[in-house]
């Protein structure tokens, strides 16, 4: 079953995102994470794809464990800017061989810290090229990324949202948003899509910030604005790891409860491979999610 079917069955869908370990770490670390997250009964778990290093080979392997050992749907991320068609074909074949038919089709970014070759000429310029390619290759459920505050490469938020509409028209089955710290940006995107008559399910991406070192890196990579009240939390508790963790979890919980109260199609939690944080958030929101999904 494609993950898109879950949005028809449930009023709101809850998922987690994990990433493969760095080349130097053992896969066991991520399997412990998967094991802990599986106990929280998410609707699916997504696995990121690192275009440059060998971790790209681990995405299929980890997605397969999630699907075939834990019987939880997995969503394999796949980027295309640095790949040729043969590589994409091989990955899609491996996914099918492993019973995985959910792909998050992304352009990706050209990493600056890894030496690797880029096809010349580039075979996939945008995620839209990959979306239609994956769709042409079999019975895949294809998700795409979207940006409530606009993508960093786009001159305006509006032009990015026009490109998003093109991605949707190609048959994107559901959307996952970039992380954001102010729900108003997500609601603006949601309203924009509804005004255009688009009903493609849209999941809100939420990242609990629990570590001071993360913040600047994340913000520079994704361009999300940090509101003053979050800045205050970081300034006040940044040097007290437990306090910052508790405050980050409370902030993310508040964001999620507000989104759920406003009828969001789903929440995608960027877990940063920290199951204990996902666990606390799930505990905080479970009665609300159960009530929305009529589970008593
Ligand atoms: P695109 O949709 O191609 O958009 C990129 C830019 O091009 C945007 O400015 C857009 O407006 C513009 N554009 C799009 N289509 C067209 C078109 N047809 N013509 C002209 N302009 C166009 N990165 C990884 O490396 N690995 C991951 O696993 C990963 N997972 C992610 C998961 C989520 C939920 C999100 C939100 C991001 C993720 N990223 C990941 C980051 C992502 O790769 C970057 O944000 C990247 O810069 C853009 O990817 P995209 O698929 O949104 O690109």
JSON list of C-alpha atoms in Angstrom, two decimals, residues 146-287:
[
{"chain": "A", "resi": 146, "resn": "UNK", "atom": "CA", "xyz": [7.60, 22.02, -0.01]},
{"chain": "A", "resi": 147, "resn": "UNK", "atom": "CA", "xyz": [8.71, 25.21, 1.69]},
{"chain": "A", "resi": 148, "resn": "UNK", "atom": "CA", "xyz": [6.32, 27.31, 3.82]},
{"chain": "A", "resi": 149, "resn": "UNK", "atom": "CA", "xyz": [8.82, 30.20, 3.81]},
{"chain": "A", "resi": 150, "resn": "UNK", "atom": "CA", "xyz": [9.91, 29.62, 0.20]},
{"chain": "A", "resi": 151, "resn": "UNK", "atom": "CA", "xyz": [13.01, 27.74, -0.96]},
{"chain": "A", "resi": 152, "resn": "UNK", "atom": "CA", "xyz": [16.36, 29.49, -0.43]},
{"chain": "A", "resi": 153, "resn": "UNK", "atom": "CA", "xyz": [17.17, 29.43, -4.19]},
{"chain": "A", "resi": 154, "resn": "UNK", "atom": "CA", "xyz": [13.90, 31.07, -5.15]},
{"chain": "A", "resi": 155, "resn": "UNK", "atom": "CA", "xyz": [13.74, 34.84, -5.59]},
{"chain": "A", "resi": 156, "resn": "UNK", "atom": "CA", "xyz": [10.32, 34.91, -3.93]},
{"chain": "A", "resi": 157, "resn": "UNK", "atom": "CA", "xyz": [8.12, 32.59, -1.95]},
{"chain": "A", "resi": 158, "resn": "UNK", "atom": "CA", "xyz": [5.46, 33.00, -4.64]},
{"chain": "A", "resi": 159, "resn": "UNK", "atom": "CA", "xyz": [7.75, 31.80, -7.44]},
{"chain": "A", "resi": 160, "resn": "UNK", "atom": "CA", "xyz": [8.72, 28.77, -5.36]},
{"chain": "A", "resi": 161, "resn": "UNK", "atom": "CA", "xyz": [5.05, 27.98, -4.77]},
{"chain": "A", "resi": 162, "resn": "UNK", "atom": "CA", "xyz": [4.41, 28.19, -8.53]},
{"chain": "A", "resi": 163, "resn": "UNK", "atom": "CA", "xyz": [7.12, 25.58, -9.04]},
{"chain": "A", "resi": 164, "resn": "UNK", "atom": "CA", "xyz": [5.51, 23.54, -6.30]},
{"chain": "A", "resi": 165, "resn": "UNK", "atom": "CA", "xyz": [2.26, 23.57, -8.21]},
{"chain": "A", "resi": 166, "resn": "UNK", "atom": "CA", "xyz": [4.12, 22.16, -11.22]},
{"chain": "A", "resi": 167, "resn": "UNK", "atom": "CA", "xyz": [5.48, 19.34, -9.02]},
{"chain": "A", "resi": 168, "resn": "UNK", "atom": "CA", "xyz": [1.97, 18.59, -7.80]},
{"chain": "A", "resi": 169, "resn": "UNK", "atom": "CA", "xyz": [0.55, 18.57, -11.34]},
{"chain": "A", "resi": 170, "resn": "UNK", "atom": "CA", "xyz": [3.05, 15.86, -12.27]},
{"chain": "A", "resi": 171, "resn": "UNK", "atom": "CA", "xyz": [1.31, 13.50, -9.86]},
{"chain": "A", "resi": 172, "resn": "UNK", "atom": "CA", "xyz": [2.93, 14.08, -6.45]},
{"chain": "A", "resi": 173, "resn": "UNK", "atom": "CA", "xyz": [0.94, 11.95, -4.03]},
{"chain": "A", "resi": 174, "resn": "UNK", "atom": "CA", "xyz": [1.67, 13.92, -0.86]},
{"chain": "A", "resi": 175, "resn": "UNK", "atom": "CA", "xyz": [3.85, 16.74, 0.43]},
{"chain": "A", "resi": 176, "resn": "UNK", "atom": "CA", "xyz": [6.16, 17.12, 3.40]},
{"chain": "A", "resi": 177, "resn": "UNK", "atom": "CA", "xyz": [7.10, 20.61, 4.47]},
{"chain": "A", "resi": 178, "resn": "UNK", "atom": "CA", "xyz": [10.46, 22.01, 5.40]},
{"chain": "A", "resi": 179, "resn": "UNK", "atom": "CA", "xyz": [10.74, 22.67, 9.13]},
{"chain": "A", "resi": 180, "resn": "UNK", "atom": "CA", "xyz": [9.39, 25.98, 10.41]},
{"chain": "A", "resi": 181, "resn": "UNK", "atom": "CA", "xyz": [9.09, 27.60, 13.83]},
{"chain": "A", "resi": 182, "resn": "UNK", "atom": "CA", "xyz": [6.05, 29.77, 13.23]},
{"chain": "A", "resi": 183, "resn": "UNK", "atom": "CA", "xyz": [2.87, 27.99, 12.22]},
{"chain": "A", "resi": 184, "resn": "UNK", "atom": "CA", "xyz": [1.57, 31.02, 10.34]},
{"chain": "A", "resi": 185, "resn": "UNK", "atom": "CA", "xyz": [3.96, 30.25, 7.46]},
{"chain": "A", "resi": 186, "resn": "UNK", "atom": "CA", "xyz": [2.58, 26.75, 7.15]},
{"chain": "A", "resi": 187, "resn": "UNK", "atom": "CA", "xyz": [-1.01, 28.01, 7.21]},
{"chain": "A", "resi": 188, "resn": "UNK", "atom": "CA", "xyz": [-0.19, 30.53, 4.44]},
{"chain": "A", "resi": 189, "resn": "UNK", "atom": "CA", "xyz": [1.08, 27.71, 2.22]},
{"chain": "A", "resi": 190, "resn": "UNK", "atom": "CA", "xyz": [-1.85, 25.48, 3.12]},
{"chain": "A", "resi": 191, "resn": "UNK", "atom": "CA", "xyz": [-4.37, 28.25, 2.33]},
{"chain": "A", "resi": 192, "resn": "UNK", "atom": "CA", "xyz": [-2.57, 29.04, -0.93]},
{"chain": "A", "resi": 193, "resn": "UNK", "atom": "CA", "xyz": [-2.87, 25.42, -2.08]},
{"chain": "A", "resi": 194, "resn": "UNK", "atom": "CA", "xyz": [-6.54, 25.23, -1.06]},
{"chain": "A", "resi": 195, "resn": "UNK", "atom": "CA", "xyz": [-7.29, 28.47, -2.97]},
{"chain": "A", "resi": 196, "resn": "UNK", "atom": "CA", "xyz": [-5.75, 26.84, -6.04]},
{"chain": "A", "resi": 197, "resn": "UNK", "atom": "CA", "xyz": [-8.10, 23.87, -5.55]},
{"chain": "A", "resi": 198, "resn": "UNK", "atom": "CA", "xyz": [-5.21, 21.55, -4.59]},
{"chain": "A", "resi": 199, "resn": "UNK", "atom": "CA", "xyz": [-6.08, 18.83, -2.09]},
{"chain": "A", "resi": 200, "resn": "UNK", "atom": "CA", "xyz": [-2.81, 16.90, -2.12]},
{"chain": "A", "resi": 201, "resn": "UNK", "atom": "CA", "xyz": [-2.14, 15.89, 1.51]},
{"chain": "A", "resi": 202, "resn": "UNK", "atom": "CA", "xyz": [0.33, 18.24, 3.19]},
{"chain": "A", "resi": 203, "resn": "UNK", "atom": "CA", "xyz": [2.32, 17.15, 6.23]},
{"chain": "A", "resi": 204, "resn": "UNK", "atom": "CA", "xyz": [3.95, 19.69, 8.52]},
{"chain": "A", "resi": 205, "resn": "UNK", "atom": "CA", "xyz": [7.64, 19.08, 9.20]},
{"chain": "A", "resi": 206, "resn": "UNK", "atom": "CA", "xyz": [8.53, 19.78, 12.82]},
{"chain": "A", "resi": 207, "resn": "UNK", "atom": "CA", "xyz": [12.00, 19.74, 14.29]},
{"chain": "A", "resi": 208, "resn": "UNK", "atom": "CA", "xyz": [12.40, 19.96, 18.06]},
{"chain": "A", "resi": 209, "resn": "UNK", "atom": "CA", "xyz": [15.54, 22.00, 18.69]},
{"chain": "A", "resi": 210, "resn": "UNK", "atom": "CA", "xyz": [17.27, 20.45, 21.65]},
{"chain": "A", "resi": 211, "resn": "UNK", "atom": "CA", "xyz": [20.86, 21.42, 21.17]},
{"chain": "A", "resi": 212, "resn": "UNK", "atom": "CA", "xyz": [22.37, 24.90, 20.86]},
{"chain": "A", "resi": 213, "resn": "UNK", "atom": "CA", "xyz": [25.00, 23.81, 18.31]},
{"chain": "A", "resi": 214, "resn": "UNK", "atom": "CA", "xyz": [22.27, 22.62, 15.91]},
{"chain": "A", "resi": 215, "resn": "UNK", "atom": "CA", "xyz": [20.46, 25.89, 15.60]},
{"chain": "A", "resi": 216, "resn": "UNK", "atom": "CA", "xyz": [22.64, 28.11, 13.43]},
{"chain": "A", "resi": 217, "resn": "UNK", "atom": "CA", "xyz": [23.55, 25.26, 11.12]},
{"chain": "A", "resi": 218, "resn": "UNK", "atom": "CA", "xyz": [19.93, 24.28, 10.58]},
{"chain": "A", "resi": 219, "resn": "UNK", "atom": "CA", "xyz": [18.77, 27.81, 10.02]},
{"chain": "A", "resi": 220, "resn": "UNK", "atom": "CA", "xyz": [21.51, 28.56, 7.51]},
{"chain": "A", "resi": 221, "resn": "UNK", "atom": "CA", "xyz": [20.75, 25.33, 5.63]},
{"chain": "A", "resi": 222, "resn": "UNK", "atom": "CA", "xyz": [16.99, 25.70, 5.41]},
{"chain": "A", "resi": 223, "resn": "UNK", "atom": "CA", "xyz": [16.32, 29.41, 5.86]},
{"chain": "A", "resi": 224, "resn": "UNK", "atom": "CA", "xyz": [13.60, 29.02, 8.50]},
{"chain": "A", "resi": 225, "resn": "UNK", "atom": "CA", "xyz": [13.07, 32.18, 10.55]},
{"chain": "A", "resi": 226, "resn": "UNK", "atom": "CA", "xyz": [13.61, 31.90, 14.26]},
{"chain": "A", "resi": 227, "resn": "UNK", "atom": "CA", "xyz": [10.91, 33.87, 16.14]},
{"chain": "A", "resi": 228, "resn": "UNK", "atom": "CA", "xyz": [11.89, 36.13, 19.02]},
{"chain": "A", "resi": 229, "resn": "UNK", "atom": "CA", "xyz": [10.26, 33.87, 21.61]},
{"chain": "A", "resi": 230, "resn": "UNK", "atom": "CA", "xyz": [12.39, 30.93, 20.42]},
{"chain": "A", "resi": 231, "resn": "UNK", "atom": "CA", "xyz": [15.47, 33.13, 20.37]},
{"chain": "A", "resi": 232, "resn": "UNK", "atom": "CA", "xyz": [14.74, 34.03, 24.00]},
{"chain": "A", "resi": 233, "resn": "UNK", "atom": "CA", "xyz": [14.56, 30.36, 24.94]},
{"chain": "A", "resi": 234, "resn": "UNK", "atom": "CA", "xyz": [17.93, 29.69, 23.30]},
{"chain": "A", "resi": 235, "resn": "UNK", "atom": "CA", "xyz": [19.56, 32.74, 24.88]},
{"chain": "A", "resi": 236, "resn": "UNK", "atom": "CA", "xyz": [18.23, 31.82, 28.31]},
{"chain": "A", "resi": 237, "resn": "UNK", "atom": "CA", "xyz": [18.73, 28.04, 28.31]},
{"chain": "A", "resi": 238, "resn": "UNK", "atom": "CA", "xyz": [21.34, 27.52, 25.57]},
{"chain": "A", "resi": 239, "resn": "UNK", "atom": "CA", "xyz": [24.04, 26.56, 28.06]},
{"chain": "A", "resi": 240, "resn": "UNK", "atom": "CA", "xyz": [21.85, 24.24, 30.07]},
{"chain": "A", "resi": 241, "resn": "UNK", "atom": "CA", "xyz": [21.36, 21.15, 27.89]},
{"chain": "A", "resi": 242, "resn": "UNK", "atom": "CA", "xyz": [18.52, 19.57, 29.88]},
{"chain": "A", "resi": 243, "resn": "UNK", "atom": "CA", "xyz": [16.60, 22.85, 30.15]},
{"chain": "A", "resi": 244, "resn": "UNK", "atom": "CA", "xyz": [17.02, 23.55, 26.43]},
{"chain": "A", "resi": 245, "resn": "UNK", "atom": "CA", "xyz": [15.90, 20.03, 25.57]},
{"chain": "A", "resi": 246, "resn": "UNK", "atom": "CA", "xyz": [12.78, 20.32, 27.73]},
{"chain": "A", "resi": 247, "resn": "UNK", "atom": "CA", "xyz": [12.01, 23.77, 26.30]},
{"chain": "A", "resi": 248, "resn": "UNK", "atom": "CA", "xyz": [12.58, 22.55, 22.71]},
{"chain": "A", "resi": 249, "resn": "UNK", "atom": "CA", "xyz": [10.21, 19.62, 23.25]},
{"chain": "A", "resi": 250, "resn": "UNK", "atom": "CA", "xyz": [7.60, 21.92, 24.83]},
{"chain": "A", "resi": 251, "resn": "UNK", "atom": "CA", "xyz": [7.89, 24.37, 21.90]},
{"chain": "A", "resi": 252, "resn": "UNK", "atom": "CA", "xyz": [7.52, 21.59, 19.29]},
{"chain": "A", "resi": 253, "resn": "UNK", "atom": "CA", "xyz": [4.59, 20.11, 21.23]},
{"chain": "A", "resi": 254, "resn": "UNK", "atom": "CA", "xyz": [2.81, 23.47, 21.25]},
{"chain": "A", "resi": 255, "resn": "UNK", "atom": "CA", "xyz": [3.38, 23.88, 17.50]},
{"chain": "A", "resi": 256, "resn": "UNK", "atom": "CA", "xyz": [2.00, 20.39, 16.84]},
{"chain": "A", "resi": 257, "resn": "UNK", "atom": "CA", "xyz": [-1.09, 20.80, 19.04]},
{"chain": "A", "resi": 258, "resn": "UNK", "atom": "CA", "xyz": [-1.93, 24.05, 17.25]},
{"chain": "A", "resi": 259, "resn": "UNK", "atom": "CA", "xyz": [-1.47, 22.39, 13.83]},
{"chain": "A", "resi": 260, "resn": "UNK", "atom": "CA", "xyz": [-3.63, 19.45, 14.86]},
{"chain": "A", "resi": 261, "resn": "UNK", "atom": "CA", "xyz": [-6.33, 21.76, 16.20]},
{"chain": "A", "resi": 262, "resn": "UNK", "atom": "CA", "xyz": [-6.31, 23.46, 12.80]},
{"chain": "A", "resi": 263, "resn": "UNK", "atom": "CA", "xyz": [-6.86, 20.20, 10.92]},
{"chain": "A", "resi": 264, "resn": "UNK", "atom": "CA", "xyz": [-3.38, 19.51, 9.50]},
{"chain": "A", "resi": 265, "resn": "UNK", "atom": "CA", "xyz": [-3.19, 16.38, 7.31]},
{"chain": "A", "resi": 266, "resn": "UNK", "atom": "CA", "xyz": [-0.15, 15.09, 9.15]},
{"chain": "A", "resi": 267, "resn": "UNK", "atom": "CA", "xyz": [2.93, 15.77, 11.24]},
{"chain": "A", "resi": 268, "resn": "UNK", "atom": "CA", "xyz": [6.41, 14.66, 10.17]},
{"chain": "A", "resi": 269, "resn": "UNK", "atom": "CA", "xyz": [8.87, 14.78, 13.06]},
{"chain": "A", "resi": 270, "resn": "UNK", "atom": "CA", "xyz": [12.53, 15.31, 12.21]},
{"chain": "A", "resi": 271, "resn": "UNK", "atom": "CA", "xyz": [13.85, 13.07, 15.00]},
{"chain": "A", "resi": 272, "resn": "UNK", "atom": "CA", "xyz": [17.59, 13.70, 14.42]},
{"chain": "A", "resi": 273, "resn": "UNK", "atom": "CA", "xyz": [17.93, 10.01, 15.38]},
{"chain": "A", "resi": 274, "resn": "UNK", "atom": "CA", "xyz": [16.99, 10.81, 18.98]},
{"chain": "A", "resi": 275, "resn": "UNK", "atom": "CA", "xyz": [14.14, 8.45, 19.82]},
{"chain": "A", "resi": 276, "resn": "UNK", "atom": "CA", "xyz": [13.87, 9.65, 23.41]},
{"chain": "A", "resi": 277, "resn": "UNK", "atom": "CA", "xyz": [12.84, 13.08, 22.14]},
{"chain": "A", "resi": 278, "resn": "UNK", "atom": "CA", "xyz": [10.32, 11.62, 19.68]},
{"chain": "A", "resi": 279, "resn": "UNK", "atom": "CA", "xyz": [9.00, 9.52, 22.56]},
{"chain": "A", "resi": 280, "resn": "UNK", "atom": "CA", "xyz": [8.33, 12.52, 24.75]},
{"chain": "A", "resi": 281, "resn": "UNK", "atom": "CA", "xyz": [6.59, 14.38, 21.94]},
{"chain": "A", "resi": 282, "resn": "UNK", "atom": "CA", "xyz": [4.43, 11.36, 21.10]},
{"chain": "A", "resi": 283, "resn": "UNK", "atom": "CA", "xyz": [3.50, 11.05, 24.77]},
{"chain": "A", "resi": 284, "resn": "UNK", "atom": "CA", "xyz": [2.51, 14.74, 24.81]},
{"chain": "A", "resi": 285, "resn": "UNK", "atom": "CA", "xyz": [0.31, 14.53, 21.72]},
{"chain": "A", "resi": 286, "resn": "UNK", "atom": "CA", "xyz": [-1.05, 10.97, 21.73]},
{"chain": "A", "resi": 287, "resn": "UNK", "atom": "CA", "xyz": [-4.45, 11.69, 23.31]}
]
